[in-house]
Short mmCIF file of C-alpha atoms in Angstrom, two decimals:
data_model
loop_
_atom_site.label_atom_id
_atom_site.label_comp_id
_atom_site.label_asym_id
_atom_site.label_seq_id
_atom_site.Cartn_x
_atom_site.Cartn_y
_atom_site.Cartn_z
CA MET A 21 -3.06 -2.80 40.48
CA LYS A 22 0.78 -2.84 40.77
CA ILE A 23 1.51 -1.71 37.17
CA ILE A 24 -1.05 0.45 36.23
CA ASN A 25 -0.10 2.43 39.65
CA LYS A 26 3.90 2.50 38.25
CA ILE A 27 2.25 3.81 34.59
CA GLN A 28 -0.12 6.11 36.49
CA THR A 29 3.68 7.46 38.53
CA ALA A 30 5.29 7.43 35.32
CA LYS A 31 1.84 10.20 33.53
CA LEU A 32 2.31 7.83 30.46
CA LEU A 33 0.23 9.16 27.57
CA GLY A 34 -1.06 7.53 24.59
CA ARG A 35 1.23 7.79 21.60
CA GLY A 36 -0.61 6.60 19.22
CA GLY A 37 -2.07 11.03 18.48
CA ALA A 38 -4.56 11.60 21.00
CA GLU A 39 -2.22 11.95 24.20
CA PHE A 40 -4.95 9.93 26.46
CA PRO A 41 -3.85 8.94 30.54
CA VAL A 42 -3.05 5.60 30.04
CA ALA A 43 -3.49 4.79 33.33
CA PHE A 44 -6.64 5.71 33.20
CA LYS A 45 -7.79 3.67 30.05
CA TRP A 46 -6.22 0.55 31.75
CA LEU A 47 -8.39 1.55 34.65
CA SER A 48 -11.26 1.60 32.98
CA VAL A 49 -11.09 -1.44 30.93
CA ALA A 50 -10.24 -3.38 34.19
CA LYS A 51 -13.75 -1.69 36.00
CA GLY A 52 -15.46 -2.24 32.78
CA HIS A 53 -14.14 -6.31 33.38
CA LEU A 54 -15.30 -5.76 37.06
CA LYS A 55 -19.19 -5.86 35.90
CA GLU A 56 -19.46 -8.67 34.15
CA PHE A 57 -17.19 -11.14 35.20
CA ASN A 58 -17.78 -13.79 32.76
CA GLN A 59 -17.33 -11.49 29.92
CA PRO A 60 -13.43 -12.37 28.10
CA VAL A 61 -11.07 -9.32 28.24
CA TYR A 62 -9.15 -8.29 24.70
CA VAL A 63 -6.09 -6.47 24.19
CA ILE A 64 -4.98 -4.82 21.03
CA CYS A 65 -1.98 -3.32 19.62
CA ASN A 66 -2.72 -0.75 17.27
CA GLY A 67 -0.16 -0.15 14.50
CA ALA A 68 -1.85 1.48 11.31
CA GLU A 69 0.03 4.05 11.80
CA GLY A 70 -1.94 5.79 8.25
CA GLU A 71 -1.16 9.17 8.80
CA PRO A 72 1.45 10.23 5.98
CA GLY A 73 5.20 11.10 7.75
CA MET A 74 4.90 9.05 10.38
CA PHE A 75 7.24 5.81 10.45
CA LYS A 76 7.87 5.44 14.47
CA ASP A 77 5.89 2.21 15.07
CA GLY A 78 7.64 0.61 11.91
CA PHE A 79 11.23 1.57 13.46
CA ILE A 80 9.87 0.17 16.95
CA LEU A 81 8.46 -2.88 15.16
CA GLN A 82 11.85 -2.92 13.12
CA ASN A 83 14.21 -2.43 16.18
CA TYR A 84 12.53 -3.27 19.34
CA PRO A 85 9.71 -5.98 18.44
CA GLU A 86 10.54 -7.67 21.92
CA LEU A 87 9.64 -4.76 23.48
CA VAL A 88 6.21 -4.44 22.79
CA ILE A 89 5.51 -8.03 23.27
CA GLU A 90 6.30 -7.70 26.17
CA GLY A 91 4.24 -4.60 26.75
CA ILE A 92 0.85 -6.69 25.08
CA LYS A 93 2.01 -9.63 27.69
CA ILE A 94 1.67 -7.59 30.06
CA ALA A 95 -1.11 -5.76 30.06
CA MET A 96 -2.73 -9.35 29.02
CA ASP A 97 -1.80 -10.47 32.89
CA GLU A 98 -2.52 -6.70 34.25
CA LEU A 99 -6.27 -7.24 33.17
CA GLY A 100 -6.78 -10.84 33.02
CA ALA A 101 -7.02 -11.07 28.94
CA ASP A 102 -6.91 -14.32 27.60
CA LYS A 103 -6.32 -12.46 23.52
CA ALA A 104 -4.93 -9.83 22.04
CA TYR A 105 -4.44 -8.90 18.32
CA ILE A 106 -1.38 -6.63 16.76
CA TYR A 107 -3.54 -4.81 14.02
CA LEU A 108 -0.80 -3.57 11.59
CA ARG A 109 -0.53 -1.78 8.13
CA SER A 110 -0.11 -4.60 5.41
CA ASP A 111 2.07 -3.93 4.42
CA TYR A 112 3.88 -4.01 8.36
CA LEU A 113 2.09 -7.26 8.44
CA LYS A 114 4.31 -8.73 5.68
CA LYS A 115 7.46 -6.76 6.61
CA PHE A 116 7.33 -8.12 10.39
CA LYS A 117 5.37 -10.58 10.22
CA ASN A 118 8.21 -13.81 11.08
CA ILE A 119 10.13 -10.92 13.24
CA LEU A 120 6.46 -10.50 15.52
CA LYS A 121 5.57 -14.20 15.51
CA LYS A 122 9.27 -15.51 16.85
CA GLN A 123 8.38 -13.34 19.78
CA ILE A 124 5.14 -14.36 20.23
CA GLY A 125 5.48 -17.25 20.29
CA LYS A 126 3.02 -19.89 21.89
CA LEU A 127 1.19 -15.98 23.40
CA PRO A 128 -2.35 -15.99 22.36
CA ILE A 129 -1.37 -13.01 20.55
CA GLU A 130 -2.35 -12.70 17.03
CA LEU A 131 -1.78 -10.65 14.15
CA THR A 132 -3.84 -8.98 11.67
CA ALA A 133 -3.89 -6.59 8.64
CA GLU A 134 -6.13 -3.47 8.04
CA LYS A 135 -8.09 -3.11 5.34
CA ILE A 136 -8.40 0.81 4.52
CA GLY A 137 -5.75 2.83 5.05
CA TYR A 138 -6.33 5.72 7.44
CA LEU A 139 -9.15 5.71 8.93
CA GLY A 140 -8.68 2.31 9.84
CA GLY A 141 -6.67 2.87 12.57
CA GLU A 142 -9.66 4.96 14.17
CA GLU A 143 -10.10 2.76 17.54
CA THR A 144 -13.63 1.63 16.66
CA THR A 145 -12.87 1.55 13.23
CA LEU A 146 -10.38 -1.00 14.14
CA LEU A 147 -12.71 -3.18 16.29
CA GLU A 148 -15.24 -3.14 13.40
CA THR A 149 -12.59 -4.58 10.90
CA ILE A 150 -11.49 -7.68 13.02
CA GLU A 151 -15.71 -8.35 14.01
CA GLY A 152 -15.73 -8.34 10.30
CA ASP A 153 -18.01 -6.04 9.65
CA ARG A 154 -18.01 -2.87 7.75
CA PRO A 155 -14.54 -1.03 8.40
CA GLU A 156 -16.54 2.60 9.54
CA PRO A 157 -16.62 4.49 13.04
CA ARG A 158 -18.84 3.48 16.07
CA LEU A 159 -20.97 5.34 17.98
CA LYS A 160 -19.21 6.47 21.30
CA PRO A 161 -20.13 6.02 24.05
CA PRO A 162 -19.78 2.86 24.56
CA TYR A 163 -16.36 3.30 24.99
CA PRO A 164 -14.21 0.42 23.97
CA THR A 165 -13.12 0.11 27.35
CA ASP A 166 -16.28 -0.77 28.63
CA PHE A 167 -18.20 -2.64 25.09
CA GLY A 168 -15.00 -3.60 22.55
CA LEU A 169 -14.39 -6.03 20.63
CA PHE A 170 -17.14 -8.27 20.77
CA GLY A 171 -19.10 -6.41 22.83
CA CYS A 172 -15.87 -7.09 25.09
CA PRO A 173 -13.76 -4.50 27.70
CA THR A 174 -11.28 -3.85 25.13
CA LEU A 175 -8.37 -2.10 26.32
CA ILE A 176 -6.30 -0.76 22.43
CA ASN A 177 -2.96 0.75 22.77
CA ASN A 178 -0.65 2.31 19.98
CA VAL A 179 2.91 0.00 19.47
CA GLU A 180 5.14 2.81 21.37
CA THR A 181 2.58 3.17 23.94
CA PHE A 182 2.88 -1.07 25.09
CA TYR A 183 6.88 -0.19 24.27
CA GLU A 184 7.17 1.87 26.96
CA ILE A 185 4.94 -0.15 29.18
CA ALA A 186 7.71 -2.59 29.34
CA LYS A 187 10.45 0.29 29.78
CA ILE A 188 8.18 1.21 33.13
CA VAL A 189 8.04 -1.93 34.43
CA ARG A 190 11.78 -2.55 33.74
CA GLY A 191 12.56 0.99 35.35
CA GLU A 192 14.16 1.83 32.85
CA TYR A 193 11.71 4.98 31.44
CA GLU A 194 13.19 8.07 30.76
CA ASN A 195 10.00 10.18 30.10
CA LYS A 196 10.93 10.06 26.15
CA ARG A 197 9.27 9.36 23.06
CA PHE A 198 9.97 8.82 19.37
CA TYR A 199 9.98 11.34 16.75
CA CYS A 200 9.48 11.30 12.98
CA ILE A 201 11.25 13.57 11.23
CA SER A 202 10.95 14.24 7.75
CA GLY A 203 10.07 16.30 5.04
CA ASP A 204 12.68 18.27 3.63
CA ALA A 205 14.59 17.83 6.41
CA PRO A 206 18.23 17.61 6.02
CA LYS A 207 19.05 13.99 8.56
CA LYS A 208 15.44 11.98 8.51
CA GLY A 209 14.77 9.25 10.56
CA VAL A 210 13.19 8.74 13.78
CA TYR A 211 14.47 9.90 17.51
CA GLU A 212 14.28 9.31 20.55
CA LEU A 213 14.00 12.16 22.79
CA PRO A 214 12.78 13.78 25.80
CA ILE A 215 8.87 14.79 25.66
CA ASP A 216 9.16 17.87 27.33
CA MET A 217 12.03 18.82 24.58
CA SER A 218 10.67 21.74 21.98
CA ILE A 219 10.46 21.47 18.60
CA GLY A 220 13.01 23.25 18.28
CA GLU A 221 15.75 22.31 20.46
CA ILE A 222 14.22 18.25 18.41
CA LEU A 223 15.65 20.54 15.80
CA LYS A 224 19.17 21.23 16.83
CA THR A 225 20.01 18.43 18.68
CA THR A 226 19.45 16.08 15.78
CA LYS A 227 20.95 18.53 13.36
CA ASN A 228 17.53 18.97 11.15
CA VAL A 229 17.76 23.24 11.75
CA PRO A 230 17.30 24.10 8.05
CA ARG A 231 19.46 26.92 6.23
CA PHE A 232 16.41 28.05 4.59
CA GLU A 233 13.32 29.58 4.91
CA TYR A 234 11.01 26.56 6.11
CA PHE A 235 7.75 26.02 7.62
CA VAL A 236 6.78 22.78 10.05
CA GLN A 237 4.16 20.18 10.19
CA GLN A 238 4.00 19.05 13.35
CA GLY A 239 1.88 15.97 14.90
CA GLY A 240 1.26 14.04 11.57
CA GLY A 241 1.28 15.05 7.43
CA ALA A 242 -2.03 15.33 7.32
CA ALA A 243 -3.95 16.79 10.06
CA GLY A 244 -0.85 18.06 11.88
CA GLU A 245 -0.93 21.49 12.43
CA ILE A 246 1.09 24.14 10.42
CA LEU A 247 3.60 26.54 12.11
CA THR A 248 6.48 29.34 10.76
CA GLN A 249 9.78 29.39 12.15
CA GLU A 250 8.69 31.44 15.31
CA GLU A 251 6.56 28.69 16.91
CA LEU A 252 9.33 26.24 17.58
CA ASN A 253 8.99 26.80 21.04
CA HIS A 254 6.52 24.48 22.24
CA PRO A 255 6.65 20.24 22.80
CA VAL A 256 5.10 18.08 19.62
CA ARG A 257 1.88 17.64 20.13
CA GLY A 258 -0.37 14.43 18.56
CA ALA A 259 1.67 11.50 16.98
CA GLY A 260 5.08 12.79 16.90
CA SER A 261 6.44 14.04 13.64
CA ILE A 262 8.08 16.73 12.51
CA ILE A 263 7.40 17.66 8.25
CA ILE A 264 9.85 20.29 7.38
CA HIS A 265 8.68 22.64 4.28
CA ASN A 266 11.01 24.61 2.34
CA LEU A 267 9.18 27.87 1.98
CA GLN A 268 10.80 28.93 -0.94
CA LYS A 269 9.84 26.31 -3.21
CA THR A 270 6.65 24.92 -1.62
CA ASP A 271 3.25 25.43 -3.49
CA THR A 272 0.98 25.97 -0.75
CA ARG A 273 -2.42 25.19 -2.48
CA LYS A 274 -0.89 22.09 -3.85
CA LEU A 275 0.16 21.01 -0.23
CA ILE A 276 -3.32 21.94 1.28
CA LYS A 277 -4.82 20.06 -1.85
CA LYS A 278 -2.43 16.78 -1.07
CA TRP A 279 -4.04 16.66 2.59
CA VAL A 280 -7.44 16.90 1.02
CA ASP A 281 -6.95 14.41 -1.02
CA PHE A 282 -5.78 12.86 1.39
CA PHE A 283 -8.75 12.70 3.61
CA PHE A 284 -11.35 12.60 0.39
CA ALA A 285 -9.83 9.14 -0.26
CA TYR A 286 -10.05 7.78 2.94
CA ASN A 287 -13.24 8.96 4.27
CA CYS A 288 -16.07 6.18 4.90
CA GLY A 289 -18.77 8.60 3.68
CA LYS A 290 -20.75 7.45 6.76
CA CYS A 291 -21.57 11.13 7.73
CA VAL A 292 -22.47 13.76 5.63
CA PRO A 293 -20.56 16.52 7.36
CA CYS A 294 -17.36 14.58 6.26
CA ARG A 295 -18.61 13.37 3.18
CA GLU A 296 -19.68 16.42 1.10
CA GLY A 297 -17.42 18.82 3.26
CA LEU A 298 -14.54 16.88 1.31
CA TYR A 299 -16.05 16.96 -2.36
CA ARG A 300 -16.72 20.10 -1.62
CA LEU A 301 -13.33 20.81 -0.58
CA LYS A 302 -12.23 19.64 -3.74
CA GLU A 303 -13.90 21.15 -5.54
CA MET A 304 -12.71 24.24 -4.53
CA LEU A 305 -9.18 23.41 -5.14
CA ASP A 306 -9.21 21.04 -8.35
CA GLY A 307 -10.71 24.45 -10.24
CA GLY A 308 -8.00 26.31 -10.54
CA GLU A 309 -9.80 29.63 -9.79
CA GLU A 310 -9.51 31.80 -6.56
CA ILE A 311 -10.93 30.36 -3.39
CA ASP A 312 -14.01 31.50 -2.19
CA MET A 313 -12.37 31.61 1.85
CA VAL A 314 -15.09 32.72 3.52
CA LEU A 315 -17.21 29.38 2.30
CA LEU A 316 -13.71 27.72 2.58
CA ARG A 317 -13.99 28.36 6.37
CA VAL A 318 -18.09 28.06 6.87
CA VAL A 319 -17.04 23.96 5.07
CA LEU A 320 -13.63 23.83 7.57
CA ARG A 321 -15.73 24.57 11.01
CA THR A 322 -19.47 22.59 10.11
CA MET A 323 -16.93 19.92 9.82
CA ARG A 324 -14.76 20.57 13.00
CA ASP A 325 -17.89 20.07 14.41
CA THR A 326 -20.60 17.85 13.29
CA SER A 327 -18.14 15.26 11.95
CA PHE A 328 -19.19 11.78 13.64
CA CYS A 329 -15.18 10.58 13.60
CA PRO A 330 -12.13 12.38 14.33
CA LEU A 331 -11.42 11.92 10.55
CA GLY A 332 -13.50 14.87 9.93
CA LYS A 333 -13.01 17.11 12.02
CA SER A 334 -9.36 16.52 11.56
CA VAL A 335 -9.18 18.49 8.15
CA TYR A 336 -9.88 21.92 9.43
CA LEU A 337 -6.84 22.40 11.97
CA PRO A 338 -3.49 21.93 9.11
CA ILE A 339 -5.50 24.25 6.38
CA ASP A 340 -7.04 26.49 9.16
CA SER A 341 -2.98 26.72 10.90
CA MET A 342 -1.77 27.45 7.31
CA LEU A 343 -3.97 30.16 5.85
CA GLU A 344 -3.40 31.58 10.10
CA SER A 345 0.16 31.13 10.54
CA VAL A 346 1.97 30.59 6.58
CA LYS A 347 0.11 33.53 4.97
CA VAL A 348 1.82 36.27 7.27
CA ILE A 349 4.97 35.36 5.96
CA TYR A 350 3.90 35.06 2.62
CA LYS A 351 2.17 38.74 2.91
CA ASN A 352 5.39 40.22 5.51
CA LYS A 353 8.36 38.84 3.11
CA ARG A 354 7.40 37.60 -0.16
CA ASP A 355 3.64 38.69 -1.28
CA LYS A 356 3.63 36.09 -2.41
CA LYS A 357 -0.40 35.13 -2.98
CA MET A 358 -1.25 31.18 -0.71
CA LEU A 359 -4.47 30.68 -2.38
#
């Protein structure tokens, strides 16, 4: 438990988007293992990174593969795992296969690729994929920490999380994280900066404050929240992305349609709220006529409250925040209709 105590002291949160306390997850796996001594334990490094606007995991795998493997090895030793998997986007597997194999050496770590894009990064869908079953989410509970891969206690952490684990054990952790800055940004890229730095401060530090009127999407390029220039005084949440949109050039209806088309393409069809809700949203946006805003909000809230997995629930935030935040700018400063 020595390593877990260090993680707990560092107050490390998962870097995959959910921001779940890492030490608590590790303790849950350890407790699940104690219930059944003969059960194996598995460790999985999730590098699916299917959210648009996210490329930090690729940056880490390119530049710090040794730290990622070191973090995985630390987890295996601490939890008594016999085997680990690195679960990657198909293009990441092709690009980083040789780099990672060199670092893995003779360690019992297997590389495997996701098969269905965005939803493949959801932790229970990931388990189904590795097991060779239909890639769709499982009902929780039980959680993977108790009943994960092949029914065994399983630790699933993001690429960046394992990188931070290695830094913590080395005594080099500085309470930082990686940020992806893209869109209409002057200096797009990945930056490692303090975790409590506000969005506004990040843009200033990286010299990415635009000279035009803009808004940002933070946390992800599909599921992320929309914020105006006046709302940038808090830290980035979720997966760590900041996408800048030029207000003058952005067609908000097309942007919302882009999100809906993305979610529509990657939903698994398992639950009615997500499957039918996305179909109705797409139908509204594809039509070209004025949208019934009452119906739109009803569909969004229904999806948020009743969808089976995070994909369906995630559709609400970007669209709702767009309607609530950016519409004020359009009404007060430009007198332009949004939808």
